[in-house]
Coordinates of C-alpha atoms in Angstrom, one line a residue:
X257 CA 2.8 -36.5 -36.0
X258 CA -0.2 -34.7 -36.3
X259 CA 0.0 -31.1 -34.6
X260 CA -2.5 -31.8 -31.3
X261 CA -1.9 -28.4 -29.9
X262 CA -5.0 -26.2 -28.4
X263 CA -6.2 -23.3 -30.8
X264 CA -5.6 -20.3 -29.6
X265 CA -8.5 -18.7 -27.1
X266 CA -10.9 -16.2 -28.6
X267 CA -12.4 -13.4 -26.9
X268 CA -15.3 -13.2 -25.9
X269 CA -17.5 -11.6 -28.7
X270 CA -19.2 -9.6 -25.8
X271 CA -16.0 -8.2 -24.7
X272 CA -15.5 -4.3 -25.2
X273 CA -12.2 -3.3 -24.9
X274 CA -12.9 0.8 -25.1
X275 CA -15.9 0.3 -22.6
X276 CA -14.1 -1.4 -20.0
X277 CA -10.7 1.2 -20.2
X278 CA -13.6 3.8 -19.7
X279 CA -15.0 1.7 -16.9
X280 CA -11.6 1.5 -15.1
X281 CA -10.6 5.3 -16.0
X282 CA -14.1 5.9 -14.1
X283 CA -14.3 3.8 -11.3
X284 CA -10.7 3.4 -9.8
X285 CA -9.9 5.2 -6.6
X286 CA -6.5 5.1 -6.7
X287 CA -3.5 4.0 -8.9
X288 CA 0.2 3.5 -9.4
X289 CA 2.0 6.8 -11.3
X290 CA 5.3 6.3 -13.1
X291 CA 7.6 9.3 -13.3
X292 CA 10.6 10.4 -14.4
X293 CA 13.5 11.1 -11.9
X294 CA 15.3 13.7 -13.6
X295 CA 18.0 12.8 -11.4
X296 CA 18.6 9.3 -12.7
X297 CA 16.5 9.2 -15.8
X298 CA 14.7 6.5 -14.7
X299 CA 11.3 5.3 -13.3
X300 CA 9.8 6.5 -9.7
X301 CA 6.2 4.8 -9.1
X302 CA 3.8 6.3 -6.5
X303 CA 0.6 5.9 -5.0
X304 CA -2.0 8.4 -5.7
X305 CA -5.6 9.2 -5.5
X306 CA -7.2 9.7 -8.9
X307 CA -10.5 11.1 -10.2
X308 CA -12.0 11.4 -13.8
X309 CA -12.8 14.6 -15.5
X310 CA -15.9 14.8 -17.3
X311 CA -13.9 13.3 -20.3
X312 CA -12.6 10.8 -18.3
X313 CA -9.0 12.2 -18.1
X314 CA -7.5 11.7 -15.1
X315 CA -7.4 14.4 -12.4
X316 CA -5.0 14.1 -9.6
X317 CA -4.2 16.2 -6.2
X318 CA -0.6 16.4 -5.6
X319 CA 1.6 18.1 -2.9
X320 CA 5.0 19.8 -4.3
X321 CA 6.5 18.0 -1.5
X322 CA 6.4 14.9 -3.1
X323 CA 8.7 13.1 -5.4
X324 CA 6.9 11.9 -7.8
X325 CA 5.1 16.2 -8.3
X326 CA 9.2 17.5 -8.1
X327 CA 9.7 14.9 -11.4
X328 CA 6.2 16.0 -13.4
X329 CA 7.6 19.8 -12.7
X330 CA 11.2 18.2 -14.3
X331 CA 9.9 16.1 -17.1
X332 CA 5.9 16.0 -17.7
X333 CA 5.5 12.6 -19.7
X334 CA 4.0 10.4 -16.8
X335 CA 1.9 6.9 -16.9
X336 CA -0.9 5.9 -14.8
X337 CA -2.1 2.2 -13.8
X338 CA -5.6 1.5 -12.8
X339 CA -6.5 -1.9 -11.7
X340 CA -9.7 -3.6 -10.4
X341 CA -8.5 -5.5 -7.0
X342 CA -10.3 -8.4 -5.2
X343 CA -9.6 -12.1 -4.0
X344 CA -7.7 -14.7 -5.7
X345 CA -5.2 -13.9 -8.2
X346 CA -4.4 -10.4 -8.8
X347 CA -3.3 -10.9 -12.7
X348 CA -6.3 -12.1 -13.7
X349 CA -8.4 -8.5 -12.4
X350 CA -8.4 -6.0 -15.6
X351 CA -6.3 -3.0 -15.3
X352 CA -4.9 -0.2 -17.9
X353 CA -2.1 1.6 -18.6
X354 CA -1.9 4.8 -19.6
X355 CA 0.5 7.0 -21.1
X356 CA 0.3 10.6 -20.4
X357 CA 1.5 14.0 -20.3
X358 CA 0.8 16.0 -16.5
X359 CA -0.5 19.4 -17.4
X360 CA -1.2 21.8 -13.8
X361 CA -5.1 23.0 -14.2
X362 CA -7.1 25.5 -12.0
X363 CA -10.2 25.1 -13.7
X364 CA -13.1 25.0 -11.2
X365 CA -14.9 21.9 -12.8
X366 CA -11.9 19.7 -12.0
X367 CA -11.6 20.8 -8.5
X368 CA -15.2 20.3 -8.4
X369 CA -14.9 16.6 -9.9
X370 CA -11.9 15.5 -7.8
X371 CA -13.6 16.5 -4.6
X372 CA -17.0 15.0 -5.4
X373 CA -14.9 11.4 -6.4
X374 CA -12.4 12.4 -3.1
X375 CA -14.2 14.1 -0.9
X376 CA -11.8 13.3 2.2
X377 CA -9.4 15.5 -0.1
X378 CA -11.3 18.4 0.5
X379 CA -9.3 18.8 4.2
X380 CA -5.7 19.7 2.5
X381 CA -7.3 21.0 -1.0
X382 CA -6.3 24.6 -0.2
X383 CA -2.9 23.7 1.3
X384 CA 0.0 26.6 -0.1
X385 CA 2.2 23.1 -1.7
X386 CA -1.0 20.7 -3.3
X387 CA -2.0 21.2 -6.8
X388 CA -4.3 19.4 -9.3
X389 CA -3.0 18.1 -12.8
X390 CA -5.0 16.7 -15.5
X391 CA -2.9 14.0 -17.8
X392 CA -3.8 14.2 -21.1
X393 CA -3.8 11.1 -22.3
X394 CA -1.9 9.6 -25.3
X395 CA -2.9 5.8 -25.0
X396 CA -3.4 3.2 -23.2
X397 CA -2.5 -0.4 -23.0
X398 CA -5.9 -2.7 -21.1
X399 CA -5.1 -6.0 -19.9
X400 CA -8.5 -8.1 -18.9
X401 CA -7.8 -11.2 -19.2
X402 CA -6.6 -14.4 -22.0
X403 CA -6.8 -13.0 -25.1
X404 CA -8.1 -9.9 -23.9
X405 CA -5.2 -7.6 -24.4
X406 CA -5.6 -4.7 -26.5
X407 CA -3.5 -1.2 -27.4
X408 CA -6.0 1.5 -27.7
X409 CA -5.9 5.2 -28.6
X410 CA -7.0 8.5 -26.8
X411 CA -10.2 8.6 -28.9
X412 CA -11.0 4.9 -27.6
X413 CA -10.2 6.2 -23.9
X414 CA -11.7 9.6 -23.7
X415 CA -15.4 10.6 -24.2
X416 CA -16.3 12.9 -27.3
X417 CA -17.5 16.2 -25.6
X418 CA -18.4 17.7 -29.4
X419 CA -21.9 19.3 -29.0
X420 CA -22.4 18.8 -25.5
X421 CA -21.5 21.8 -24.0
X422 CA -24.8 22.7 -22.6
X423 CA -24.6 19.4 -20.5
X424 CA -21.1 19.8 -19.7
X425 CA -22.3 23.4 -18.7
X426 CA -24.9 22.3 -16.6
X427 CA -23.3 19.0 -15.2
X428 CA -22.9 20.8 -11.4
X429 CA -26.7 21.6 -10.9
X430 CA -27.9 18.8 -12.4
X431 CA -25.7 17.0 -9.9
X432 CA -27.3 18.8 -7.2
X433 CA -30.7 18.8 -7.9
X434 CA -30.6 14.6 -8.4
X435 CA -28.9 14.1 -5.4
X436 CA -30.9 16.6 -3.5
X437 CA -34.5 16.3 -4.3
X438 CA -34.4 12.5 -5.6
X439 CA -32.2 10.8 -3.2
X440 CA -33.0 7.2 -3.8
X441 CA -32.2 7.6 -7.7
X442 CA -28.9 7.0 -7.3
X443 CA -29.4 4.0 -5.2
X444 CA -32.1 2.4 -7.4
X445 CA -29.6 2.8 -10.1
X446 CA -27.0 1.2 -8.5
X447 CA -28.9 -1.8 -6.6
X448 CA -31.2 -2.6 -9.3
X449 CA -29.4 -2.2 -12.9
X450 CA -25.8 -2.6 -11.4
X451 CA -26.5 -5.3 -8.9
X452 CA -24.2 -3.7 -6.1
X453 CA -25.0 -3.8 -2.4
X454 CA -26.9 -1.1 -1.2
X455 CA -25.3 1.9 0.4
X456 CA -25.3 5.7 0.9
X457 CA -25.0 6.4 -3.3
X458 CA -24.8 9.3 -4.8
X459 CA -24.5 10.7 -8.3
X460 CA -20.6 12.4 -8.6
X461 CA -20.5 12.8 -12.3
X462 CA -22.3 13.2 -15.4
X463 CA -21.0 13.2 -19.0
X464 CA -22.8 12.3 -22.4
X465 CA -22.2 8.6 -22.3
X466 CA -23.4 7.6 -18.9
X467 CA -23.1 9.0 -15.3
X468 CA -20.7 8.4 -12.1
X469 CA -21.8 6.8 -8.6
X470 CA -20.2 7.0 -5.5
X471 CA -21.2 5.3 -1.9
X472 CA -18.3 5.6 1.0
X473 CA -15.2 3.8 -0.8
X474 CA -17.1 2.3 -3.8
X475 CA -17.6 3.6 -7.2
X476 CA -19.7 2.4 -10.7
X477 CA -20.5 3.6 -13.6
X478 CA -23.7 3.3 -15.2
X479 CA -24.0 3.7 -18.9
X480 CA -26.6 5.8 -20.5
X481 CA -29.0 4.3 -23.3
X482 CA -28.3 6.7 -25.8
X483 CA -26.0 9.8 -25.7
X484 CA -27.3 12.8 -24.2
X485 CA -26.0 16.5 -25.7
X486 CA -28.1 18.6 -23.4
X487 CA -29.9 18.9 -20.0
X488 CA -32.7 17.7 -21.8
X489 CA -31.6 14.7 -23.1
X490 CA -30.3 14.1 -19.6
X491 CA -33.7 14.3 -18.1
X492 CA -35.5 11.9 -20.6
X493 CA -32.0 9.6 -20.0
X494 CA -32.7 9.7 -16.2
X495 CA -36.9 8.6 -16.7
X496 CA -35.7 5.7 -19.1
X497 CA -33.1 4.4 -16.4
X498 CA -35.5 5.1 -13.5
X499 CA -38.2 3.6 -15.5
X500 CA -36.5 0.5 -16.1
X501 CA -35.1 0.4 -12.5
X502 CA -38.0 0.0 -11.3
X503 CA -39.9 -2.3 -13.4

């Protein structure tokens, strides 16, 4: 008999597996951390409050108190799921992944970034046991959909930051100055090129490939036309957008 089986799916040729990991690692509020227990050896999952540095490693808040902190002290080698949530189904919402080592940081920047993305977290920030971490990341593994599941490596997850230092540098005041002395940028960004709802929305992060919005307990991200390497670029970035936001 002649074989009358489907041919397999193909993805979408629109799909961009490294752009939506990115999105995710950007826009999730919160996600599931597997650790160690050194006391069994095997798996402890948590629930934890996430933000993105300005590569788009993740930056957590923990409190020694907890578990899952105790088994990242024990044995750092962690991994992190980020999922999109929403009706129906839950399996057929993208999520990632990742696989990670916790590394303790007290660099201001990533205090800075975790509290603009948290900002609720600001009331226990200074408490004696809490911490933040970074996890550098050593892969992921996104799952969005049939046929749309793909291993990919730290240089497909994280943001190149070669040559940008001046932006990186300058990321904090440009922050300010945007969300203090243009206040409806942000939300003509969101409402018009993102098609969300309108809301309170701030800017929270900016990084060469795009920038980081925020209103209440949503986020977005909103890709940049071309890199930008320097406050410069930034500017001309922020015309083009506002430009075409409101044409």
């Amino acid at each position: 008999m002649p074989d009358t089986s489907p041919e397999p799916a193909e993805p979408a040729k629109s799909f961009d597996a490294r752009t939506e990991a990115r999105r995710l690692m950007r826009t999730s509020r919160y996600g599931s951390l597997a650790t160690l227990d050194p006391a069994t050896g095997g798996p402890y999952a948590s629930l934890v409050s996430v933000a993105a540095d300005v590569d788009g490693s993740p930056l957590l808040l923990i409190s020694r108190l907890a578990v899952h902190t105790r088994n990242i002290e024990a044995q750092p080698a962690c991994s992190l799921l980020l999922a999109d949530v929403g009706a129906g189904d839950p399996l057929v919402h993208p999520r990632v992944s990742l696989t990670a080592v916790a590394e303790k940081t007290q660099d201001p920047a990533a205090r800075r970034r975790f509290l603009a993305q948290n900002p609720g977290a600001g009331f226990y920030a200074d408490f004696s046991d809490f911490a933040f971490y970074r996890l550098a990341v050593r892969g992921g593994h996104l799952v969005a959909g049939f046929g749309r599941i793909v291993d990919l490596t730290p240089a497909d997850l994280l943001v190149d930051l070669a040559g940008a230092a001046s932006l990186v540098a300058a990321e904090e005041e440009a922050i300010a100055h945007v969300n203090a002395d243009h206040p409806d940028i942000a939300a003509l960004y969101a409402t018009r090129l993102l098609g969300l709802p309108p809301g309170p929305w701030t800017i929270t992060g900016l990084d060469p490939e795009g920038c980081d919005l925020a209103a209440e307990d949503r986020r977005a991200r909103l890709a940049f036309v071309e890199r930008v390497s320097t406050p410069a670029d930034l500017r001309k970035a922020f015309q083009t957008l506002a430009q075409k936001a409101r044409a």
